[in-house]
mmCIF file with all atom_site columns, C-alpha atoms in Angstrom:
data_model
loop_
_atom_site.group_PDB
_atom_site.id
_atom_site.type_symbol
_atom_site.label_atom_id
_atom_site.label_alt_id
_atom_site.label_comp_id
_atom_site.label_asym_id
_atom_site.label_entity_id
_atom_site.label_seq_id
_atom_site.pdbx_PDB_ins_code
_atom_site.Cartn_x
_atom_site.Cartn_y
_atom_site.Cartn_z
_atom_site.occupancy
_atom_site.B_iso_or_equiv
_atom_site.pdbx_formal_charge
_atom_site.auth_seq_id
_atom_site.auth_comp_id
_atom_site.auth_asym_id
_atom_site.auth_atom_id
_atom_site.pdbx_PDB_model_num
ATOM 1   C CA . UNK A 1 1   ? 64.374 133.181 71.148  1.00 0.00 ? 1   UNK A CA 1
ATOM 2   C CA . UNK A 1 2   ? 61.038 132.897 72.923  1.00 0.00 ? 2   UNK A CA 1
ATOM 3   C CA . UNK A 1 3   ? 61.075 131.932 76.566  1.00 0.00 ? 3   UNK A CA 1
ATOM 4   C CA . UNK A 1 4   ? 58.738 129.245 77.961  1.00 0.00 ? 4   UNK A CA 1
ATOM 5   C CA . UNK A 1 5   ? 55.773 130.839 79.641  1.00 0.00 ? 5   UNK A CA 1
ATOM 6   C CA . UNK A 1 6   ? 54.093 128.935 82.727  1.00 0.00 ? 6   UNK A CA 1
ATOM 7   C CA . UNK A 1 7   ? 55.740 125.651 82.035  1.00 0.00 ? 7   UNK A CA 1
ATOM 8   C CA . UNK A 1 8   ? 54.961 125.688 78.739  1.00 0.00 ? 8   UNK A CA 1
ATOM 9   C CA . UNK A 1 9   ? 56.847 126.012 75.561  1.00 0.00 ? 9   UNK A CA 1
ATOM 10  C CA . UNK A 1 10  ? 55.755 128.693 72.734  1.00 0.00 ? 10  UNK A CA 1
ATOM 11  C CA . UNK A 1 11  ? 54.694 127.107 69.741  1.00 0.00 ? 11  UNK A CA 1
ATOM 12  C CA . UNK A 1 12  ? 57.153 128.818 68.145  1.00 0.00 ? 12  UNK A CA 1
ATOM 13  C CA . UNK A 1 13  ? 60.111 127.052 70.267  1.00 0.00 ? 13  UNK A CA 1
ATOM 14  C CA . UNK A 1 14  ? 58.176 124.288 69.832  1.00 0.00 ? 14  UNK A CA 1
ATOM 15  C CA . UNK A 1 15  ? 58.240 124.318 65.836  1.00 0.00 ? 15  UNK A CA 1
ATOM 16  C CA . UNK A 1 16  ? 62.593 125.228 66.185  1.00 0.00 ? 16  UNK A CA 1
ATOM 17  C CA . UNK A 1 17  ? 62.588 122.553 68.128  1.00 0.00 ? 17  UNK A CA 1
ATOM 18  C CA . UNK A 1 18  ? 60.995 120.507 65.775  1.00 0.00 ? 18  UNK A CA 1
ATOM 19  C CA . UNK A 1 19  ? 63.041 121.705 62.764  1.00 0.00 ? 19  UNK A CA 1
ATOM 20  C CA . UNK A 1 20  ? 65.925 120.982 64.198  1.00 0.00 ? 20  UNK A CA 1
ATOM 21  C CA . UNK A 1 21  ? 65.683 117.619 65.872  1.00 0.00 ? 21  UNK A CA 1
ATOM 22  C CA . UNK A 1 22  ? 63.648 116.342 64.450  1.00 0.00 ? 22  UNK A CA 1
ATOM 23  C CA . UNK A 1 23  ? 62.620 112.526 65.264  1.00 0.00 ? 23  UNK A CA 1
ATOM 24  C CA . UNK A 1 24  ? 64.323 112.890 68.493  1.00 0.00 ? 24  UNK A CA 1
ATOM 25  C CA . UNK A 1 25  ? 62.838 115.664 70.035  1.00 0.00 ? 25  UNK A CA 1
ATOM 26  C CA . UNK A 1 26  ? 59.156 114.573 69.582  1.00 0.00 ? 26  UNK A CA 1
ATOM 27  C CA . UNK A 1 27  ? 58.918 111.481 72.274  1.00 0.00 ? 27  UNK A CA 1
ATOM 28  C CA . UNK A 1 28  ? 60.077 114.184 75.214  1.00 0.00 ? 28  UNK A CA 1
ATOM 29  C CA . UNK A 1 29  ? 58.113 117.003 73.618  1.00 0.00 ? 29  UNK A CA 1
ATOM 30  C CA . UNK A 1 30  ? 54.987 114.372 73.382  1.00 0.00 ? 30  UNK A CA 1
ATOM 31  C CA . UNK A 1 31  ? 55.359 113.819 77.163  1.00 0.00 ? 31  UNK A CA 1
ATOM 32  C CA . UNK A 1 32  ? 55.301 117.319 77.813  1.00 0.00 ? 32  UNK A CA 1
ATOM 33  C CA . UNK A 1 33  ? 52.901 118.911 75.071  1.00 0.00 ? 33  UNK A CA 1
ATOM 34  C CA . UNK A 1 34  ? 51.448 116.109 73.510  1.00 0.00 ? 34  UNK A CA 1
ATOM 35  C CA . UNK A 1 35  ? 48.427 117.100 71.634  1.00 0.00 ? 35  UNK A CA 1
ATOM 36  C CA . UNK A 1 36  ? 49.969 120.360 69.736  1.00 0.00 ? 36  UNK A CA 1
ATOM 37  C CA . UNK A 1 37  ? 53.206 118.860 69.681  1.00 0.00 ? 37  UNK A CA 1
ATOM 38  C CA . UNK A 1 38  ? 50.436 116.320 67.296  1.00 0.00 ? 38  UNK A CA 1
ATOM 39  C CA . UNK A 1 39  ? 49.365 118.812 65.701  1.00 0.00 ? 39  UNK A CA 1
ATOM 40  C CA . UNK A 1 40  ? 52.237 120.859 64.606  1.00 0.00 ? 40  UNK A CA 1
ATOM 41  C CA . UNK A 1 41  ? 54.374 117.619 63.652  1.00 0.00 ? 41  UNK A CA 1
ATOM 42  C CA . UNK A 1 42  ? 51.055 116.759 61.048  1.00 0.00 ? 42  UNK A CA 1
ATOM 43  C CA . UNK A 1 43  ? 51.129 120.203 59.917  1.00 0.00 ? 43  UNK A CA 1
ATOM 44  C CA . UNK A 1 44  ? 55.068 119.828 59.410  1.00 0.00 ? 44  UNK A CA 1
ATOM 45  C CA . UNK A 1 45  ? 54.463 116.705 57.698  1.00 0.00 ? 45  UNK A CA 1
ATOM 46  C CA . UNK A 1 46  ? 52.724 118.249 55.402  1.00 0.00 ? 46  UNK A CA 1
ATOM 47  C CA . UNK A 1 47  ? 55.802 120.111 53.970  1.00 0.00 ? 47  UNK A CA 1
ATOM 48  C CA . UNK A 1 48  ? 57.676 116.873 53.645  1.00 0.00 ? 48  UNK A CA 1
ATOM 49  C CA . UNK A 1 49  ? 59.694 117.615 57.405  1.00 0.00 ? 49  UNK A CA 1
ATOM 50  C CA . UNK A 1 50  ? 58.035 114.298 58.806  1.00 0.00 ? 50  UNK A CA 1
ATOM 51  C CA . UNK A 1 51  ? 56.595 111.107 57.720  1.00 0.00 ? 51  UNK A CA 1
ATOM 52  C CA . UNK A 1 52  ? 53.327 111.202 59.426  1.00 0.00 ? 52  UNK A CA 1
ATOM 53  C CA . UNK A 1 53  ? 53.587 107.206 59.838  1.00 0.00 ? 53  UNK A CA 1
ATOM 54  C CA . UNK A 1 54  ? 56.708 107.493 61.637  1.00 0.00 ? 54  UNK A CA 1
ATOM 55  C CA . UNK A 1 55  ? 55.310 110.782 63.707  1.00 0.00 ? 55  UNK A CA 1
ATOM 56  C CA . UNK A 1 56  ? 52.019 108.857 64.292  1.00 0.00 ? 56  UNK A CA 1
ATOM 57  C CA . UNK A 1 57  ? 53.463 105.717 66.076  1.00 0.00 ? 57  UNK A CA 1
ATOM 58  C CA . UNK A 1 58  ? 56.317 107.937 67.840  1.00 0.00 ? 58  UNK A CA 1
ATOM 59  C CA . UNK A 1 59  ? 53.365 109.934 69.557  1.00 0.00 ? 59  UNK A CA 1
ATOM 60  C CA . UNK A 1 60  ? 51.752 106.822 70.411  1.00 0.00 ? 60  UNK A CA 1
ATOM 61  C CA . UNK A 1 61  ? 55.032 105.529 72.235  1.00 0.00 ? 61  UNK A CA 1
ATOM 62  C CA . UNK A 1 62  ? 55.311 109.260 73.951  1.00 0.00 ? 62  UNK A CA 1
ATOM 63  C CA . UNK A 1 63  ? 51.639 109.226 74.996  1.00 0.00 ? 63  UNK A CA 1
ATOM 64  C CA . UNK A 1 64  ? 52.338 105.652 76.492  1.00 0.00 ? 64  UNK A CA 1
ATOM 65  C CA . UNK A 1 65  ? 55.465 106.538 77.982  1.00 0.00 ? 65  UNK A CA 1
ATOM 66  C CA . UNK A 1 66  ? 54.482 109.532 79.804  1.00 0.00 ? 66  UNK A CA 1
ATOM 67  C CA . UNK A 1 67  ? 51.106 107.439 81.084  1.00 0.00 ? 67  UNK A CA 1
ATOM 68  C CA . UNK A 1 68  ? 53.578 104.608 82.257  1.00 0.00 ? 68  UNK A CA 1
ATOM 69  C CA . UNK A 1 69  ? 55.390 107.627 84.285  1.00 0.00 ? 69  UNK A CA 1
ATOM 70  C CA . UNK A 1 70  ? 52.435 108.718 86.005  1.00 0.00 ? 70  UNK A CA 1
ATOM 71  C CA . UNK A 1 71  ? 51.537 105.047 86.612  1.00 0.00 ? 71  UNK A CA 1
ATOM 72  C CA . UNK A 1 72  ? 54.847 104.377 87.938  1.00 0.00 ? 72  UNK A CA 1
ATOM 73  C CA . UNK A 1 73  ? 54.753 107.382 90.302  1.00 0.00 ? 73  UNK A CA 1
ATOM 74  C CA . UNK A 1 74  ? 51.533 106.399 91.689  1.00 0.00 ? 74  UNK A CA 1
ATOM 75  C CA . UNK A 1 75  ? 52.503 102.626 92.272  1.00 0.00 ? 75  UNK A CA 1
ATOM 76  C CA . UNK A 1 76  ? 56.049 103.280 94.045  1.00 0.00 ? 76  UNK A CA 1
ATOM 77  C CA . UNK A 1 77  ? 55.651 106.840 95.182  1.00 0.00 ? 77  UNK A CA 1
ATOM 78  C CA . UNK A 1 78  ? 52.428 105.984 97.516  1.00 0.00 ? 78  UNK A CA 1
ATOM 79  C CA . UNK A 1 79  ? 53.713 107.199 101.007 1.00 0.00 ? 79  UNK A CA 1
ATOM 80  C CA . UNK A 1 80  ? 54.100 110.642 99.608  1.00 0.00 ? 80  UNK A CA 1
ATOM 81  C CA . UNK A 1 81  ? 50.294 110.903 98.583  1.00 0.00 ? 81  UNK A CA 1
ATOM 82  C CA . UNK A 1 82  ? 50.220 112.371 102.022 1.00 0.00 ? 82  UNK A CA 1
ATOM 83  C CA . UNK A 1 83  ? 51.602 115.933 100.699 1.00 0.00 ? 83  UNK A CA 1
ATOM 84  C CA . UNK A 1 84  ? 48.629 116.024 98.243  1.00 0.00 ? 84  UNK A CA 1
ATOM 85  C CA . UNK A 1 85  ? 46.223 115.311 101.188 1.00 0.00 ? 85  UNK A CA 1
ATOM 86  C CA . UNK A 1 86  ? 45.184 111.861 99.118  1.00 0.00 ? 86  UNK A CA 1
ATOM 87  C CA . UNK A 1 87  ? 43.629 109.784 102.185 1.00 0.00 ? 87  UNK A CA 1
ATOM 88  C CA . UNK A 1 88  ? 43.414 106.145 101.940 1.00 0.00 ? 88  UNK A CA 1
ATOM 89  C CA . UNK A 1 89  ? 39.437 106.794 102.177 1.00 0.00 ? 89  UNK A CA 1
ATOM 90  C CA . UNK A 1 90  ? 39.448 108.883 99.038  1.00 0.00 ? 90  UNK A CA 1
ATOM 91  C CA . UNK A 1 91  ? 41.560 106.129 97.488  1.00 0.00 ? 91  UNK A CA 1
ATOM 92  C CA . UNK A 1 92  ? 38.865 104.012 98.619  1.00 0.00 ? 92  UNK A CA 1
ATOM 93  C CA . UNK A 1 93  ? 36.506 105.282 96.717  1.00 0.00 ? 93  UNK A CA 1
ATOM 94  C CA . UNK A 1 94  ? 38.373 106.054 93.754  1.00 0.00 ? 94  UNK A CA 1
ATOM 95  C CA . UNK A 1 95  ? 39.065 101.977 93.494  1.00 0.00 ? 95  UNK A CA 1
ATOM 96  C CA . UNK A 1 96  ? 35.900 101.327 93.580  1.00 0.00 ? 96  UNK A CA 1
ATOM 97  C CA . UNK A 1 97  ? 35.045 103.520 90.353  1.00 0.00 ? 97  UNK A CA 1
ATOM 98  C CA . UNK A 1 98  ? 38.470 102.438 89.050  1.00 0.00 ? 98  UNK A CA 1
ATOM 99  C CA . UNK A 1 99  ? 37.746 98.614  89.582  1.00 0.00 ? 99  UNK A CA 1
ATOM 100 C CA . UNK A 1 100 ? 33.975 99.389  88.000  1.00 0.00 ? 100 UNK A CA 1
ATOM 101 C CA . UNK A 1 101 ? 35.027 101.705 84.962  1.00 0.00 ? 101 UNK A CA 1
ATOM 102 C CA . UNK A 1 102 ? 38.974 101.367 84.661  1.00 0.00 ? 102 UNK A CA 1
ATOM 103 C CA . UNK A 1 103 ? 38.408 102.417 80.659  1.00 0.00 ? 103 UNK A CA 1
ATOM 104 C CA . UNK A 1 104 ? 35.860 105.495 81.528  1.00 0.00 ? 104 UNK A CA 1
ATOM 105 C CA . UNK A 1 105 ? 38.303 106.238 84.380  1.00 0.00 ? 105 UNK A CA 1
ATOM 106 C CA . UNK A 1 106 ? 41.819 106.418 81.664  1.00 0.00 ? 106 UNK A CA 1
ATOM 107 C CA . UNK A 1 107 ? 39.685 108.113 79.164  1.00 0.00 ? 107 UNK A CA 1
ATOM 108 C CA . UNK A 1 108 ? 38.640 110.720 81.541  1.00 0.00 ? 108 UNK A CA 1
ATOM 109 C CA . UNK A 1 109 ? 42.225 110.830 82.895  1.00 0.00 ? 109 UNK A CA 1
ATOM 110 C CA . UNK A 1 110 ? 43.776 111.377 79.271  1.00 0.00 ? 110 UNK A CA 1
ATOM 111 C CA . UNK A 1 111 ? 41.062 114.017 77.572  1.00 0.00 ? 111 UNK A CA 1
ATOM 112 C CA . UNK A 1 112 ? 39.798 116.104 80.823  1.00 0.00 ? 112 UNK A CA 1
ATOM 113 C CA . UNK A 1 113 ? 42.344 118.832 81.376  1.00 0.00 ? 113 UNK A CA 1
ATOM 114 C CA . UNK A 1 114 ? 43.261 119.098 84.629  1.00 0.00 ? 114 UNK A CA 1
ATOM 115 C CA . UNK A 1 115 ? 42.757 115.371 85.769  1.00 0.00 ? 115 UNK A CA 1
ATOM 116 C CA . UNK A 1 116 ? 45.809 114.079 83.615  1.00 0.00 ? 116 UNK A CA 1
ATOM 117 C CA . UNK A 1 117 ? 48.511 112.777 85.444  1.00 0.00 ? 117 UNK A CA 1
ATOM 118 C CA . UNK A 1 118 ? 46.498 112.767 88.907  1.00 0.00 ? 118 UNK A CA 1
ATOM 119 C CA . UNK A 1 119 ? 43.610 109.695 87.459  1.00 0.00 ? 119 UNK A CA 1
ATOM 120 C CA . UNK A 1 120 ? 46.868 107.698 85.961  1.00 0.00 ? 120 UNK A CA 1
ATOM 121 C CA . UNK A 1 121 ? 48.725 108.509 88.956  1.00 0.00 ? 121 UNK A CA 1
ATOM 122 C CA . UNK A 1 122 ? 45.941 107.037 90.985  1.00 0.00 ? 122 UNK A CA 1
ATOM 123 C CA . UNK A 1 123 ? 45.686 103.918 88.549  1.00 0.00 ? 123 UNK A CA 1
ATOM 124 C CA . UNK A 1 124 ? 49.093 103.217 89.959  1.00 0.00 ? 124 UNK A CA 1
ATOM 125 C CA . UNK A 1 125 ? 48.499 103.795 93.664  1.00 0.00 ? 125 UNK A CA 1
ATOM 126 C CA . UNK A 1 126 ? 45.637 101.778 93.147  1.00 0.00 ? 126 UNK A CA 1
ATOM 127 C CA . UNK A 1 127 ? 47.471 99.302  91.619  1.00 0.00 ? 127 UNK A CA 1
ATOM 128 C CA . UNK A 1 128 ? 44.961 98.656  88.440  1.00 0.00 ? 128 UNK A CA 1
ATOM 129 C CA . UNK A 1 129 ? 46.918 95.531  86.568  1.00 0.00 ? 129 UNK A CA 1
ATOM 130 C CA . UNK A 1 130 ? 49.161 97.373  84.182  1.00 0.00 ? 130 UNK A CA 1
ATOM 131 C CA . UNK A 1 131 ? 48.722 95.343  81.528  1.00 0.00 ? 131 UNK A CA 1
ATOM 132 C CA . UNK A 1 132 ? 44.685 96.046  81.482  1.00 0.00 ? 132 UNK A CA 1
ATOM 133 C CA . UNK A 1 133 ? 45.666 100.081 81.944  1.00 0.00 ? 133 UNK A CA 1
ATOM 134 C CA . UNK A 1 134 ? 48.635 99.667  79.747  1.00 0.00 ? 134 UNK A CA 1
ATOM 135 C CA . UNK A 1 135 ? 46.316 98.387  76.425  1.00 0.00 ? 135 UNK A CA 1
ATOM 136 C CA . UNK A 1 136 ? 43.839 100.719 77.537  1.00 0.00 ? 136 UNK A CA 1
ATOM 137 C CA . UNK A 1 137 ? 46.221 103.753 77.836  1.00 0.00 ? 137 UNK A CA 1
ATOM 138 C CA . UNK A 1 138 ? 47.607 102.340 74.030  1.00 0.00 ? 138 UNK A CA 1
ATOM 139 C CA . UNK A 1 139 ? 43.999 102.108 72.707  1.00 0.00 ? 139 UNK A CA 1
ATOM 140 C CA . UNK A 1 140 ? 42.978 106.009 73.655  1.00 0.00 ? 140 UNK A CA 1
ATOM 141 C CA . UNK A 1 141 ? 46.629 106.989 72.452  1.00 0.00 ? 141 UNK A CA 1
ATOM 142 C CA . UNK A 1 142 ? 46.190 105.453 69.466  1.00 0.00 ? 142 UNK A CA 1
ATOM 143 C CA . UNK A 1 143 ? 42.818 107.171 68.573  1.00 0.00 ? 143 UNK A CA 1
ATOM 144 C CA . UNK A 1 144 ? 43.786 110.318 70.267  1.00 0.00 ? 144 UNK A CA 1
ATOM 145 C CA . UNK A 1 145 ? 47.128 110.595 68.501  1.00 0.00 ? 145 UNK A CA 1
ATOM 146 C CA . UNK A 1 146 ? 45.197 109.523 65.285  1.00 0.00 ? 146 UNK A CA 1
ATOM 147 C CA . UNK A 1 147 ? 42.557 112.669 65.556  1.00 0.00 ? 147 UNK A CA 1
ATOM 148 C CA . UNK A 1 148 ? 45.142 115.194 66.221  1.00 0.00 ? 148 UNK A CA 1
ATOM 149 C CA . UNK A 1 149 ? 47.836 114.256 63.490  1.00 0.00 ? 149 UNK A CA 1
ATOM 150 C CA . UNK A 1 150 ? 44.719 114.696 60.935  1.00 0.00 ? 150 UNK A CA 1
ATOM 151 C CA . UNK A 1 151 ? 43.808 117.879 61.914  1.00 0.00 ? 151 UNK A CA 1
ATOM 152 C CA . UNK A 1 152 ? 47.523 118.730 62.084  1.00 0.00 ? 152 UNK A CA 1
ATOM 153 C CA . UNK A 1 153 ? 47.433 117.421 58.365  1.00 0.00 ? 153 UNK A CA 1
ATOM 154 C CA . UNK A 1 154 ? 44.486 119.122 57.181  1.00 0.00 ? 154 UNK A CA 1
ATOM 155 C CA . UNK A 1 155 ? 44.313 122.590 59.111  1.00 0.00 ? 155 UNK A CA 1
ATOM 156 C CA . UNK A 1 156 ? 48.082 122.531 60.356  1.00 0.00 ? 156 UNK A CA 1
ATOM 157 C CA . UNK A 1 157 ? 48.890 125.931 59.496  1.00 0.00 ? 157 UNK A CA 1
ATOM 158 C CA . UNK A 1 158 ? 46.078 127.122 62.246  1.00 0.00 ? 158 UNK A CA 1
ATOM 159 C CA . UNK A 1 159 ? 48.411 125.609 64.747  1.00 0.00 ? 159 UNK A CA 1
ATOM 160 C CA . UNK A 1 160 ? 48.253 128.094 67.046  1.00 0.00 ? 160 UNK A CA 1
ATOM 161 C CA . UNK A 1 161 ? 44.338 129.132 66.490  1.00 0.00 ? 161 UNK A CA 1
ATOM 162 C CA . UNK A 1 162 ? 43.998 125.119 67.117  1.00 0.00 ? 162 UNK A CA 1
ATOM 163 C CA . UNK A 1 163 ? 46.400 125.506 70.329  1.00 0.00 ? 163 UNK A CA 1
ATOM 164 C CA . UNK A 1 164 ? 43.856 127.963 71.576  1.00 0.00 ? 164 UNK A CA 1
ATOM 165 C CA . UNK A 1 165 ? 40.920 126.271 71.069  1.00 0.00 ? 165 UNK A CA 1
ATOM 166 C CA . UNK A 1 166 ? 42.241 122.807 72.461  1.00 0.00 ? 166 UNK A CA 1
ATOM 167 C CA . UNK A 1 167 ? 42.825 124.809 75.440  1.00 0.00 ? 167 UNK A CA 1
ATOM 168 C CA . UNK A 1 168 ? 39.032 125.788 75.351  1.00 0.00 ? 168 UNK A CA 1
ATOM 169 C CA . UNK A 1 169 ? 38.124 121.760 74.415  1.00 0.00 ? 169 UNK A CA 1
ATOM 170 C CA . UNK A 1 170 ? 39.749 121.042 77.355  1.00 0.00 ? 170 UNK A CA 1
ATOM 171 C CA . UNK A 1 171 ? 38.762 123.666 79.599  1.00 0.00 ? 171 UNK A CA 1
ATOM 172 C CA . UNK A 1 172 ? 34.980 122.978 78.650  1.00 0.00 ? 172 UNK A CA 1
ATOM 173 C CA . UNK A 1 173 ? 35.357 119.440 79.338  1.00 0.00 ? 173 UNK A CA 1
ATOM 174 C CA . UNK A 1 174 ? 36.411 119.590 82.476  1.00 0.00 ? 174 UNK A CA 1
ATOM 175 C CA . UNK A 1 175 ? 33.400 121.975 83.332  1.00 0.00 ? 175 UNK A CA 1
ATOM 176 C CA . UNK A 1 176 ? 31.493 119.417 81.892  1.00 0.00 ? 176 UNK A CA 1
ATOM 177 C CA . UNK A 1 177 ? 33.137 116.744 83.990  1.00 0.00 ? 177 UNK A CA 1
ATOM 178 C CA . UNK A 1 178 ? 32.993 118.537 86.861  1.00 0.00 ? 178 UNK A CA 1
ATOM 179 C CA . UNK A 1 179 ? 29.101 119.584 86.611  1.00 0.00 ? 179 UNK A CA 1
ATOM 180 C CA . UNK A 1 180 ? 27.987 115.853 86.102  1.00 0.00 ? 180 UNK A CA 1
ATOM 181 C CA . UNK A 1 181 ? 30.218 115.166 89.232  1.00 0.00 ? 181 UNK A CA 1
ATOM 182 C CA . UNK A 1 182 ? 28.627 117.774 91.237  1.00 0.00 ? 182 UNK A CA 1
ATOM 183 C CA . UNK A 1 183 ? 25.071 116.699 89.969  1.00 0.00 ? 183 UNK A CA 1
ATOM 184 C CA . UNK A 1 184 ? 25.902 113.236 90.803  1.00 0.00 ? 184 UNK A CA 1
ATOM 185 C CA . UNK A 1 185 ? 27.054 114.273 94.375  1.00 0.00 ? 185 UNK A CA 1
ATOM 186 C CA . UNK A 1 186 ? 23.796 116.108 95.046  1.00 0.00 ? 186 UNK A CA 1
ATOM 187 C CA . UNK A 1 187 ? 21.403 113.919 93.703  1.00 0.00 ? 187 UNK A CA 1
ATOM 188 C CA . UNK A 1 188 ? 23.612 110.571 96.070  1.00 0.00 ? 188 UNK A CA 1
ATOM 189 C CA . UNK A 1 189 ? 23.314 113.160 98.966  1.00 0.00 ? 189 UNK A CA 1
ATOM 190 C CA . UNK A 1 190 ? 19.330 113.765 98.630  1.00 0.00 ? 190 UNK A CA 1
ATOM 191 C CA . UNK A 1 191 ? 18.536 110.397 97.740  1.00 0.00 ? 191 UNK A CA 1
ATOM 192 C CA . UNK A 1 192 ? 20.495 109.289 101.194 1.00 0.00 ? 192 UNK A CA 1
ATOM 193 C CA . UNK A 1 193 ? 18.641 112.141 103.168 1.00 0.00 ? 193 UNK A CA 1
ATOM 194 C CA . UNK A 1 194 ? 15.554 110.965 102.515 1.00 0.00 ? 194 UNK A CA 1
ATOM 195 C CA . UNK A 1 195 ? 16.510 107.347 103.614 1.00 0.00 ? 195 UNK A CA 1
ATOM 196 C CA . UNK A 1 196 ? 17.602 108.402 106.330 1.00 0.00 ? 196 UNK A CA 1
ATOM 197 C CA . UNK A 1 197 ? 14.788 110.571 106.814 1.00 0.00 ? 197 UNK A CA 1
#
């Protein structure tokens, strides 16, 4: 039996998991792995383990239920921001672009790797109306869960070539992410030097 490595489970764990509990595994294994637990379920479906209907709205419910965790962390858990050196200046700001782009801001927080949890978490804190992040958190699940299941579908048995490579997706886009941000920041930070020039 394969161990879990960093936090993660192995993909093969993953698929004995699968196998054997089928239905009831997926929600918590959607929370924790949600786009290759996607994947592999479509793939599985394939060979007549899952109904990809049934697998499709189950991911959308784990997707949703893990977002509503963050969400919920963030909203009652704001005195111990202080640990993760979240100041109410930085929340400031982050309302701002949350009250501005609250879609943008849940799209980034569900596809960037690395931003996850800590953009829904700060939806919470900064108490964005749940039931505009809940439909928008619903709408991306929908269309994310969607995407994955047909790949899983299609190229399934490349699970763990796809594994890799969503690792890559993700790891590029949050280079990308962070470049615009960094661009952004420089060009704010010259433009207000030379006002103040």
């Amino acid at each position: 039996m394969e161990k879990c490595v960093g936090g993660n489970f192995s993909k093969t764990k993953m698929i004995e998991l699968l196998l054997t509990y089928k239905y009831w595994i997926i929600i918590p294994l959607s929370v924790i792995e949600g786009p290759i637990v996607t994947v592999v379920a479509g793939f599985l479906a394939t060979l007549g383990v899952f109904n990809p209907f049934v697998v499709y709205l189950v991911m959308i419910t784990g997707d949703v239920v893990g977002d509503g965790i963050a969400y919920s962390f963030g909203y009652f858990g704001k005195r111990f921001l202080r640990y993760f050196k979240i100041t109410d200046e930085k929340l400031e700001k982050a309302k701002i672009y949350f009250q501005e782009n609250h879609k943008k801001a849940i799209l980034a927080s569900k596809v960037v790797y690395g931003l996850g949890t800590t953009g829904l978490i700060t939806a919470g804190v900064l108490r964005v109306p749940y039931k505009r992040f809940f439909k928008t958190c619903i709408l991306i699940s929908a269309v994310q869960s969607l995407v994955l299941l047909a790949i899983g579908i299609l190229f399934g048995n490349a699970y763990v070539v796809i594994g890799k490579y969503l690792d890559y997706y993700a790891a590029g886009g949050s280079v990308i992410a962070l470049t615009v941000l960094l661009f952004v920041f420089i060009r704010k930070y010259k433009i207000a030097k030379k006002i103040s020039s």
